[in-house]
Amino acid sequence: MEENSFIFTDGKDPKMVAAYEKARETFKYFWREQSWENRRIIPGLDLACVKASFSQEDPETGEETVEHMWINEVDFDGDTVSGFLINEPNALTNIQAGDYFEIPLHEISDWLFAITPLEKKPKGLSKLFSSQEQLIPKAYGGYTIQKMRADMPEDERKEHDDAWQLDFGDFNDILVVNEQKEKPENLVEHPMSKNMKDEFIKFLQEYPDELTNADEKGLTLLHKETIAGNLTSVKVILEAGADKNIKSNNGKSALDYAKQLNWEHLIPVLEG
């Protein structure tokens, strides 16, 4: 991927602003996928990053320069997105690649993750006969990118996609979860949440203190699984006896996080 493909500066285009808003609204799906990626022994994501705006004011003219750039190694506590700037800015001099940032969710401008479809990953001798096209990871999210792609003529769009080495699909039909078309139920719950149920039950039986342990932000296991939208995991935690009224350092219960992230399938479970 070309370094500069990570960067662009935009104005107040209403369609771009709408892309920002849609990215913030659907960020929960990015975090759900990233939360499971953090638990995988073998990585499943080819790419995972979040875009935000960074600015610098000229002390002489007072003019502000803004660049929208990507961060990776993303973490999320239900309110704030954090990570490390991926590359060097084009114009800004007050930040540099590798800098760590904490950004309120309502200030991010995009998110993107990519997965190579399992049925297309070559195995054994089939590697010898796999085309380069088969190995292109499929992109999810990328609302600002899709807005830009929509404005491009077809040849420029192809050149753009080749530079990213990603399959962005149809800019009029942006996907947010893996196998969304084939398995629409994935919009409700990540398949790993369901598939890991028995192991998760066993884990809590062996380590019951995990139900009450909280991190430096006051987030318990119930908070974290709620923030990630994992219905089965939340049910298991509640059935194991977790206190759903415990609040984080920000004064929020698991239900509060479910409501602010609009995890509709979790709200009645936590209210019950």
PDB file of C-alpha atoms in Angstrom:
ATOM      1  CA  MET A   1       0.000   0.000   0.000  1.00  0.00           C
ATOM      2  CA  GLU A   2       1.343   3.403  -0.919  1.00  0.00           C
ATOM      3  CA  GLU A   3       2.135   5.606   2.074  1.00  0.00           C
ATOM      4  CA  ASN A   4       0.246   8.617   0.752  1.00  0.00           C
ATOM      5  CA  SER A   5      -2.883   6.568   0.229  1.00  0.00           C
ATOM      6  CA  PHE A   6      -3.358   6.886   3.977  1.00  0.00           C
ATOM      7  CA  ILE A   7      -3.638  10.693   3.827  1.00  0.00           C
ATOM      8  CA  PHE A   8      -5.917  13.273   2.355  1.00  0.00           C
ATOM      9  CA  THR A   9      -7.270  16.653   3.361  1.00  0.00           C
ATOM     10  CA  ASP A  10     -10.885  17.552   2.658  1.00  0.00           C
ATOM     11  CA  GLY A  11     -13.205  20.507   3.146  1.00  0.00           C
ATOM     12  CA  LYS A  12     -16.838  20.793   4.121  1.00  0.00           C
ATOM     13  CA  ASP A  13     -18.334  18.632   1.380  1.00  0.00           C
ATOM     14  CA  PRO A  14     -21.781  17.579   2.734  1.00  0.00           C
ATOM     15  CA  LYS A  15     -21.303  14.050   1.407  1.00  0.00           C
ATOM     16  CA  MET A  16     -17.952  13.799   3.162  1.00  0.00           C
ATOM     17  CA  VAL A  17     -19.455  15.085   6.408  1.00  0.00           C
ATOM     18  CA  ALA A  18     -22.189  12.457   6.028  1.00  0.00           C
ATOM     19  CA  ALA A  19     -19.444   9.846   5.587  1.00  0.00           C
ATOM     20  CA  TYR A  20     -17.864  10.967   8.878  1.00  0.00           C
ATOM     21  CA  GLU A  21     -21.198  10.605  10.664  1.00  0.00           C
ATOM     22  CA  LYS A  22     -21.863   7.166   9.215  1.00  0.00           C
ATOM     23  CA  ALA A  23     -18.395   6.005  10.249  1.00  0.00           C
ATOM     24  CA  ARG A  24     -18.992   7.115  13.835  1.00  0.00           C
ATOM     25  CA  GLU A  25     -22.407   5.455  13.883  1.00  0.00           C
ATOM     26  CA  THR A  26     -21.018   2.112  12.684  1.00  0.00           C
ATOM     27  CA  PHE A  27     -17.663   2.172  14.475  1.00  0.00           C
ATOM     28  CA  LYS A  28     -19.024  -0.382  16.927  1.00  0.00           C
ATOM     29  CA  TYR A  29     -18.719  -3.034  14.198  1.00  0.00           C
ATOM     30  CA  PHE A  30     -15.052  -2.174  13.715  1.00  0.00           C
ATOM     31  CA  TRP A  31     -14.451  -2.522  17.420  1.00  0.00           C
ATOM     32  CA  ARG A  32     -16.407  -5.780  17.626  1.00  0.00           C
ATOM     33  CA  GLU A  33     -14.120  -7.269  14.975  1.00  0.00           C
ATOM     34  CA  GLN A  34     -10.984  -5.792  16.538  1.00  0.00           C
ATOM     35  CA  SER A  35     -11.938  -7.118  19.972  1.00  0.00           C
ATOM     36  CA  TRP A  36     -12.019 -10.652  18.589  1.00  0.00           C
ATOM     37  CA  GLU A  37      -8.836 -10.075  16.623  1.00  0.00           C
ATOM     38  CA  ASN A  38      -7.122  -9.291  19.928  1.00  0.00           C
ATOM     39  CA  ARG A  39      -7.999 -12.815  21.114  1.00  0.00           C
ATOM     40  CA  ARG A  40      -7.031 -14.740  17.998  1.00  0.00           C
ATOM     41  CA  ILE A  41      -3.859 -16.795  18.030  1.00  0.00           C
ATOM     42  CA  ILE A  42      -3.683 -16.589  14.243  1.00  0.00           C
ATOM     43  CA  PRO A  43      -4.498 -13.074  12.959  1.00  0.00           C
ATOM     44  CA  GLY A  44      -7.654 -12.801  10.876  1.00  0.00           C
ATOM     45  CA  LEU A  45      -7.408  -9.164   9.787  1.00  0.00           C
ATOM     46  CA  ASP A  46      -5.144  -7.992   6.988  1.00  0.00           C
ATOM     47  CA  LEU A  47      -5.653  -4.359   8.001  1.00  0.00           C
ATOM     48  CA  ALA A  48      -7.408  -2.438  10.772  1.00  0.00           C
ATOM     49  CA  CYS A  49      -7.173   1.336  11.217  1.00  0.00           C
ATOM     50  CA  VAL A  50      -9.181   4.408  12.183  1.00  0.00           C
ATOM     51  CA  LYS A  51      -9.060   7.864  10.623  1.00  0.00           C
ATOM     52  CA  ALA A  52      -9.196  11.156  12.513  1.00  0.00           C
ATOM     53  CA  SER A  53      -8.412  14.796  11.809  1.00  0.00           C
ATOM     54  CA  PHE A  54      -5.210  16.408  13.057  1.00  0.00           C
ATOM     55  CA  SER A  55      -4.558  20.128  12.916  1.00  0.00           C
ATOM     56  CA  GLN A  56      -1.950  22.821  13.443  1.00  0.00           C
ATOM     57  CA  GLU A  57      -2.359  26.592  13.596  1.00  0.00           C
ATOM     58  CA  ASP A  58       0.114  28.916  11.931  1.00  0.00           C
ATOM     59  CA  PRO A  59       1.239  31.315  14.731  1.00  0.00           C
ATOM     60  CA  GLU A  60       1.747  34.165  12.246  1.00  0.00           C
ATOM     61  CA  THR A  61      -1.387  33.961  10.096  1.00  0.00           C
ATOM     62  CA  GLY A  62      -3.693  32.089  12.453  1.00  0.00           C
ATOM     63  CA  GLU A  63      -4.636  29.782   9.596  1.00  0.00           C
ATOM     64  CA  GLU A  64      -5.276  26.166  10.518  1.00  0.00           C
ATOM     65  CA  THR A  65      -3.958  23.252   8.508  1.00  0.00           C
ATOM     66  CA  VAL A  66      -5.943  20.023   8.801  1.00  0.00           C
ATOM     67  CA  GLU A  67      -4.988  16.534   7.693  1.00  0.00           C
ATOM     68  CA  HIS A  68      -7.102  13.410   8.015  1.00  0.00           C
ATOM     69  CA  MET A  69      -4.845  10.481   8.808  1.00  0.00           C
ATOM     70  CA  TRP A  70      -5.031   6.932  10.043  1.00  0.00           C
ATOM     71  CA  ILE A  71      -4.060   5.321  13.350  1.00  0.00           C
ATOM     72  CA  ASN A  72      -3.564   1.633  14.035  1.00  0.00           C
ATOM     73  CA  GLU A  73      -3.121  -0.681  17.055  1.00  0.00           C
ATOM     74  CA  VAL A  74      -6.547   0.644  17.947  1.00  0.00           C
ATOM     75  CA  ASP A  75      -8.106   0.356  21.390  1.00  0.00           C
ATOM     76  CA  PHE A  76     -11.551   1.513  22.554  1.00  0.00           C
ATOM     77  CA  ASP A  77     -13.037   1.958  26.019  1.00  0.00           C
ATOM     78  CA  GLY A  78     -16.592   2.778  24.976  1.00  0.00           C
ATOM     79  CA  ASP A  79     -15.914   6.519  24.798  1.00  0.00           C
ATOM     80  CA  THR A  80     -12.414   7.062  23.444  1.00  0.00           C
ATOM     81  CA  VAL A  81     -10.568   5.585  20.472  1.00  0.00           C
ATOM     82  CA  SER A  82      -6.798   5.330  20.842  1.00  0.00           C
ATOM     83  CA  GLY A  83      -3.890   4.275  18.672  1.00  0.00           C
ATOM     84  CA  PHE A  84      -0.655   5.226  16.943  1.00  0.00           C
ATOM     85  CA  LEU A  85      -0.311   7.466  13.900  1.00  0.00           C
ATOM     86  CA  ILE A  86       0.651   5.297  10.946  1.00  0.00           C
ATOM     87  CA  ASN A  87       2.789   7.625   8.810  1.00  0.00           C
ATOM     88  CA  GLU A  88       4.403  11.028   8.500  1.00  0.00           C
ATOM     89  CA  PRO A  89       2.075  14.010   7.867  1.00  0.00           C
ATOM     90  CA  ASN A  90       2.309  15.919   4.602  1.00  0.00           C
ATOM     91  CA  ALA A  91       2.153  19.419   6.092  1.00  0.00           C
ATOM     92  CA  LEU A  92       1.806  19.219   9.868  1.00  0.00           C
ATOM     93  CA  THR A  93       4.993  19.564  11.896  1.00  0.00           C
ATOM     94  CA  ASN A  94       3.575  19.198  15.413  1.00  0.00           C
ATOM     95  CA  ILE A  95       3.053  15.419  15.143  1.00  0.00           C
ATOM     96  CA  GLN A  96       4.845  12.488  13.560  1.00  0.00           C
ATOM     97  CA  ALA A  97       4.422   8.821  12.741  1.00  0.00           C
ATOM     98  CA  GLY A  98       4.327   6.654  15.841  1.00  0.00           C
ATOM     99  CA  ASP A  99       2.741   9.289  18.080  1.00  0.00           C
ATOM    100  CA  TYR A 100       0.029   7.989  20.390  1.00  0.00           C
ATOM    101  CA  PHE A 101      -3.405   9.643  20.403  1.00  0.00           C
ATOM    102  CA  GLU A 102      -6.649   9.342  22.333  1.00  0.00           C
ATOM    103  CA  ILE A 103      -9.634  10.578  20.338  1.00  0.00           C
ATOM    104  CA  PRO A 104     -13.276  10.853  21.451  1.00  0.00           C
ATOM    105  CA  LEU A 105     -15.486   8.578  19.356  1.00  0.00           C
ATOM    106  CA  HIS A 106     -17.522  11.538  18.098  1.00  0.00           C
ATOM    107  CA  GLU A 107     -14.358  13.022  16.553  1.00  0.00           C
ATOM    108  CA  ILE A 108     -13.188  10.108  14.387  1.00  0.00           C
ATOM    109  CA  SER A 109     -13.821  10.425  10.658  1.00  0.00           C
ATOM    110  CA  ASP A 110     -13.583   6.855   9.377  1.00  0.00           C
ATOM    111  CA  TRP A 111     -12.638   3.244  10.072  1.00  0.00           C
ATOM    112  CA  LEU A 112     -11.499   0.394   7.904  1.00  0.00           C
ATOM    113  CA  PHE A 113     -10.663  -3.262   8.275  1.00  0.00           C
ATOM    114  CA  ALA A 114      -9.908  -5.887   5.637  1.00  0.00           C
ATOM    115  CA  ILE A 115     -10.163  -9.670   5.574  1.00  0.00           C
ATOM    116  CA  THR A 116      -9.099 -12.144   2.923  1.00  0.00           C
ATOM    117  CA  PRO A 117     -12.140 -14.393   2.357  1.00  0.00           C
ATOM    118  CA  LEU A 118     -11.447 -17.840   3.775  1.00  0.00           C
ATOM    119  CA  GLU A 119     -12.654 -19.665   0.697  1.00  0.00           C
ATOM    120  CA  LYS A 120     -10.124 -17.708  -1.347  1.00  0.00           C
ATOM    121  CA  LYS A 121      -7.113 -18.324   0.853  1.00  0.00           C
ATOM    122  CA  PRO A 122      -4.978 -20.854  -1.028  1.00  0.00           C
ATOM    123  CA  LYS A 123      -4.146 -24.143   0.639  1.00  0.00           C
ATOM    124  CA  GLY A 124      -1.507 -26.720  -0.220  1.00  0.00           C
ATOM    125  CA  LEU A 125      -0.832 -27.165  -3.926  1.00  0.00           C
ATOM    126  CA  SER A 126      -3.636 -24.731  -4.766  1.00  0.00           C
ATOM    127  CA  LYS A 127      -1.184 -21.955  -3.892  1.00  0.00           C
ATOM    128  CA  LEU A 128       0.607 -22.729  -7.130  1.00  0.00           C
ATOM    129  CA  PHE A 129      -2.509 -21.980  -9.141  1.00  0.00           C
ATOM    130  CA  SER A 130      -3.937 -19.053  -7.206  1.00  0.00           C
ATOM    131  CA  SER A 131      -4.262 -15.773  -9.071  1.00  0.00           C
ATOM    132  CA  GLN A 132      -3.252 -12.475  -7.505  1.00  0.00           C
ATOM    133  CA  GLU A 133      -6.879 -11.383  -7.688  1.00  0.00           C
ATOM    134  CA  GLN A 134      -7.931 -14.191  -5.359  1.00  0.00           C
ATOM    135  CA  LEU A 135      -5.599 -12.933  -2.664  1.00  0.00           C
ATOM    136  CA  ILE A 136      -6.998  -9.411  -2.487  1.00  0.00           C
ATOM    137  CA  PRO A 137      -8.504  -8.743   0.978  1.00  0.00           C
ATOM    138  CA  LYS A 138     -12.064  -7.437   1.137  1.00  0.00           C
ATOM    139  CA  ALA A 139     -12.547  -4.026   2.728  1.00  0.00           C
ATOM    140  CA  TYR A 140     -15.209  -3.136   5.284  1.00  0.00           C
ATOM    141  CA  GLY A 141     -16.144   0.398   6.307  1.00  0.00           C
ATOM    142  CA  GLY A 142     -14.011   3.051   4.667  1.00  0.00           C
ATOM    143  CA  TYR A 143     -16.843   5.565   4.242  1.00  0.00           C
ATOM    144  CA  THR A 144     -14.627   8.501   3.283  1.00  0.00           C
ATOM    145  CA  ILE A 145     -12.710   6.290   0.877  1.00  0.00           C
ATOM    146  CA  GLN A 146     -15.930   5.147  -0.741  1.00  0.00           C
ATOM    147  CA  LYS A 147     -17.082   8.746  -1.083  1.00  0.00           C
ATOM    148  CA  MET A 148     -13.846   9.538  -2.893  1.00  0.00           C
ATOM    149  CA  ARG A 149     -14.155   6.425  -5.058  1.00  0.00           C
ATOM    150  CA  ALA A 150     -17.675   7.464  -6.031  1.00  0.00           C
ATOM    151  CA  ASP A 151     -16.283  10.732  -7.396  1.00  0.00           C
ATOM    152  CA  MET A 152     -13.613   9.010  -9.505  1.00  0.00           C
ATOM    153  CA  PRO A 153     -13.878   7.893 -13.112  1.00  0.00           C
ATOM    154  CA  GLU A 154     -13.629   4.122 -13.467  1.00  0.00           C
ATOM    155  CA  ASP A 155      -9.982   4.029 -14.565  1.00  0.00           C
ATOM    156  CA  GLU A 156      -8.896   6.261 -11.671  1.00  0.00           C
ATOM    157  CA  ARG A 157     -10.917   4.156  -9.254  1.00  0.00           C
ATOM    158  CA  LYS A 158      -9.148   1.013 -10.422  1.00  0.00           C
ATOM    159  CA  GLU A 159      -5.773   2.708 -10.036  1.00  0.00           C
ATOM    160  CA  HIS A 160      -6.764   3.782  -6.514  1.00  0.00           C
ATOM    161  CA  ASP A 161      -7.846   0.267  -5.548  1.00  0.00           C
ATOM    162  CA  ASP A 162      -4.684  -1.237  -6.989  1.00  0.00           C
ATOM    163  CA  ALA A 163      -2.619   1.154  -4.862  1.00  0.00           C
ATOM    164  CA  TRP A 164      -4.436   0.045  -1.720  1.00  0.00           C
ATOM    165  CA  GLN A 165      -4.424  -3.603  -2.838  1.00  0.00           C
ATOM    166  CA  LEU A 166      -7.914  -4.029  -1.416  1.00  0.00           C
ATOM    167  CA  ASP A 167     -11.287  -5.034  -2.804  1.00  0.00           C
ATOM    168  CA  PHE A 168     -13.489  -2.065  -1.901  1.00  0.00           C
ATOM    169  CA  GLY A 169     -16.538  -3.451  -3.692  1.00  0.00           C
ATOM    170  CA  ASP A 170     -19.514  -1.232  -4.513  1.00  0.00           C
ATOM    171  CA  PHE A 171     -19.283   2.318  -3.137  1.00  0.00           C
ATOM    172  CA  ASN A 172     -23.089   2.361  -3.025  1.00  0.00           C
ATOM    173  CA  ASP A 173     -23.219  -0.702  -0.773  1.00  0.00           C
ATOM    174  CA  ILE A 174     -20.686  -0.398   2.054  1.00  0.00           C
ATOM    175  CA  LEU A 175     -20.289  -3.523   4.178  1.00  0.00           C
ATOM    176  CA  VAL A 176     -19.561  -3.405   7.921  1.00  0.00           C
ATOM    177  CA  VAL A 177     -19.192  -7.071   8.949  1.00  0.00           C
ATOM    178  CA  ASN A 178     -17.512 -10.095   7.446  1.00  0.00           C
ATOM    179  CA  GLU A 179     -19.736 -12.263   5.205  1.00  0.00           C
ATOM    180  CA  GLN A 180     -22.533  -9.738   5.635  1.00  0.00           C
ATOM    181  CA  LYS A 181     -24.313 -10.797   2.443  1.00  0.00           C
ATOM    182  CA  GLU A 182     -23.853 -14.529   2.955  1.00  0.00           C
ATOM    183  CA  LYS A 183     -24.682 -14.500   6.675  1.00  0.00           C
ATOM    184  CA  PRO A 184     -26.786 -11.436   7.580  1.00  0.00           C
ATOM    185  CA  GLU A 185     -27.078 -12.760  11.126  1.00  0.00           C
ATOM    186  CA  ASN A 186     -23.476 -11.595  11.567  1.00  0.00           C
ATOM    187  CA  LEU A 187     -24.868  -8.065  11.819  1.00  0.00           C
ATOM    188  CA  VAL A 188     -26.496  -9.056  15.100  1.00  0.00           C
ATOM    189  CA  GLU A 189     -23.690 -11.057  16.639  1.00  0.00           C
ATOM    190  CA  HIS A 190     -20.138 -11.996  15.774  1.00  0.00           C
ATOM    191  CA  PRO A 191     -19.950 -15.756  15.059  1.00  0.00           C
ATOM    192  CA  MET A 192     -17.036 -16.162  17.479  1.00  0.00           C
ATOM    193  CA  SER A 193     -19.243 -14.945  20.335  1.00  0.00           C
ATOM    194  CA  LYS A 194     -21.570 -17.885  19.708  1.00  0.00           C
ATOM    195  CA  ASN A 195     -18.875 -20.423  18.854  1.00  0.00           C
ATOM    196  CA  MET A 196     -16.813 -19.696  21.965  1.00  0.00           C
ATOM    197  CA  LYS A 197     -19.722 -20.024  24.410  1.00  0.00           C
ATOM    198  CA  ASP A 198     -18.740 -23.353  25.989  1.00  0.00           C
ATOM    199  CA  GLU A 199     -15.111 -22.344  26.366  1.00  0.00           C
ATOM    200  CA  PHE A 200     -16.138 -19.022  27.871  1.00  0.00           C
ATOM    201  CA  ILE A 201     -18.383 -20.759  30.423  1.00  0.00           C
ATOM    202  CA  LYS A 202     -15.484 -23.020  31.379  1.00  0.00           C
ATOM    203  CA  PHE A 203     -13.146 -20.031  31.637  1.00  0.00           C
ATOM    204  CA  LEU A 204     -15.434 -18.238  34.102  1.00  0.00           C
ATOM    205  CA  GLN A 205     -15.854 -21.403  36.145  1.00  0.00           C
ATOM    206  CA  GLU A 206     -12.076 -21.682  36.457  1.00  0.00           C
ATOM    207  CA  TYR A 207     -11.485 -17.972  37.025  1.00  0.00           C
ATOM    208  CA  PRO A 208     -14.572 -16.559  38.815  1.00  0.00           C
ATOM    209  CA  ASP A 209     -12.642 -13.465  39.913  1.00  0.00           C
ATOM    210  CA  GLU A 210     -12.776 -12.278  36.290  1.00  0.00           C
ATOM    211  CA  LEU A 211     -16.410 -11.333  36.914  1.00  0.00           C
ATOM    212  CA  THR A 212     -15.407  -8.615  39.379  1.00  0.00           C
ATOM    213  CA  ASN A 213     -11.958  -7.588  38.181  1.00  0.00           C
ATOM    214  CA  ALA A 214     -11.794  -4.130  36.616  1.00  0.00           C
ATOM    215  CA  ASP A 215      -9.056  -2.454  34.601  1.00  0.00           C
ATOM    216  CA  GLU A 216      -7.534   0.986  35.210  1.00  0.00           C
ATOM    217  CA  LYS A 217     -10.624   2.598  33.658  1.00  0.00           C
ATOM    218  CA  GLY A 218     -12.997   0.663  35.862  1.00  0.00           C
ATOM    219  CA  LEU A 219     -14.174  -1.538  33.013  1.00  0.00           C
ATOM    220  CA  THR A 220     -15.242  -5.034  34.007  1.00  0.00           C
ATOM    221  CA  LEU A 221     -15.599  -8.038  31.721  1.00  0.00           C
ATOM    222  CA  LEU A 222     -19.296  -7.243  31.387  1.00  0.00           C
ATOM    223  CA  HIS A 223     -18.515  -3.679  30.328  1.00  0.00           C
ATOM    224  CA  LYS A 224     -16.011  -4.872  27.730  1.00  0.00           C
ATOM    225  CA  GLU A 225     -18.201  -7.572  26.216  1.00  0.00           C
ATOM    226  CA  THR A 226     -21.090  -5.109  26.079  1.00  0.00           C
ATOM    227  CA  ILE A 227     -18.972  -2.477  24.348  1.00  0.00           C
ATOM    228  CA  ALA A 228     -17.990  -5.153  21.804  1.00  0.00           C
ATOM    229  CA  GLY A 229     -21.629  -6.138  21.254  1.00  0.00           C
ATOM    230  CA  ASN A 230     -21.166  -9.806  22.161  1.00  0.00           C
ATOM    231  CA  LEU A 231     -24.648 -11.046  23.045  1.00  0.00           C
ATOM    232  CA  THR A 232     -23.794 -14.642  23.979  1.00  0.00           C
ATOM    233  CA  SER A 233     -20.811 -13.549  26.064  1.00  0.00           C
ATOM    234  CA  VAL A 234     -22.933 -10.984  27.920  1.00  0.00           C
ATOM    235  CA  LYS A 235     -25.574 -13.607  28.696  1.00  0.00           C
ATOM    236  CA  VAL A 236     -22.935 -16.033  29.988  1.00  0.00           C
ATOM    237  CA  ILE A 237     -21.440 -13.337  32.231  1.00  0.00           C
ATOM    238  CA  LEU A 238     -24.835 -12.420  33.676  1.00  0.00           C
ATOM    239  CA  GLU A 239     -25.776 -16.062  34.208  1.00  0.00           C
ATOM    240  CA  ALA A 240     -22.476 -16.504  36.064  1.00  0.00           C
ATOM    241  CA  GLY A 241     -23.624 -13.886  38.560  1.00  0.00           C
ATOM    242  CA  ALA A 242     -21.986 -10.642  37.439  1.00  0.00           C
ATOM    243  CA  ASP A 243     -23.348  -7.400  38.872  1.00  0.00           C
ATOM    244  CA  LYS A 244     -24.718  -5.460  35.917  1.00  0.00           C
ATOM    245  CA  ASN A 245     -24.983  -2.272  37.967  1.00  0.00           C
ATOM    246  CA  ILE A 246     -21.223  -1.831  38.479  1.00  0.00           C
ATOM    247  CA  LYS A 247     -20.076   1.431  36.943  1.00  0.00           C
ATOM    248  CA  SER A 248     -16.852   2.348  35.200  1.00  0.00           C
ATOM    249  CA  ASN A 249     -14.667   5.274  36.211  1.00  0.00           C
ATOM    250  CA  ASN A 250     -16.798   7.336  33.817  1.00  0.00           C
ATOM    251  CA  GLY A 251     -19.855   6.452  35.901  1.00  0.00           C
ATOM    252  CA  LYS A 252     -21.390   4.153  33.294  1.00  0.00           C
ATOM    253  CA  SER A 253     -22.978   0.740  33.647  1.00  0.00           C
ATOM    254  CA  ALA A 254     -22.932  -1.911  30.929  1.00  0.00           C
ATOM    255  CA  LEU A 255     -26.452  -0.799  29.996  1.00  0.00           C
ATOM    256  CA  ASP A 256     -25.247   2.776  29.565  1.00  0.00           C
ATOM    257  CA  TYR A 257     -22.625   1.609  27.065  1.00  0.00           C
ATOM    258  CA  ALA A 258     -25.153  -0.576  25.237  1.00  0.00           C
ATOM    259  CA  LYS A 259     -27.447   2.418  24.843  1.00  0.00           C
ATOM    260  CA  GLN A 260     -24.807   4.929  23.743  1.00  0.00           C
ATOM    261  CA  LEU A 261     -23.414   2.493  21.158  1.00  0.00           C
ATOM    262  CA  ASN A 262     -26.948   1.482  20.141  1.00  0.00           C
ATOM    263  CA  TRP A 263     -26.407  -2.254  20.603  1.00  0.00           C
ATOM    264  CA  GLU A 264     -30.143  -2.905  20.358  1.00  0.00           C
ATOM    265  CA  HIS A 265     -29.832  -6.660  20.940  1.00  0.00           C
ATOM    266  CA  LEU A 266     -28.099  -6.090  24.302  1.00  0.00           C
ATOM    267  CA  ILE A 267     -30.344  -3.421  25.800  1.00  0.00           C
ATOM    268  CA  PRO A 268     -33.258  -5.711  26.762  1.00  0.00           C
ATOM    269  CA  VAL A 269     -30.866  -8.328  28.169  1.00  0.00           C
ATOM    270  CA  LEU A 270     -29.208  -5.766  30.434  1.00  0.00           C
ATOM    271  CA  GLU A 271     -32.522  -4.163  31.381  1.00  0.00           C
ATOM    272  CA  GLY A 272     -34.088  -7.534  32.276  1.00  0.00           C
TER     273      GLY A 272
END
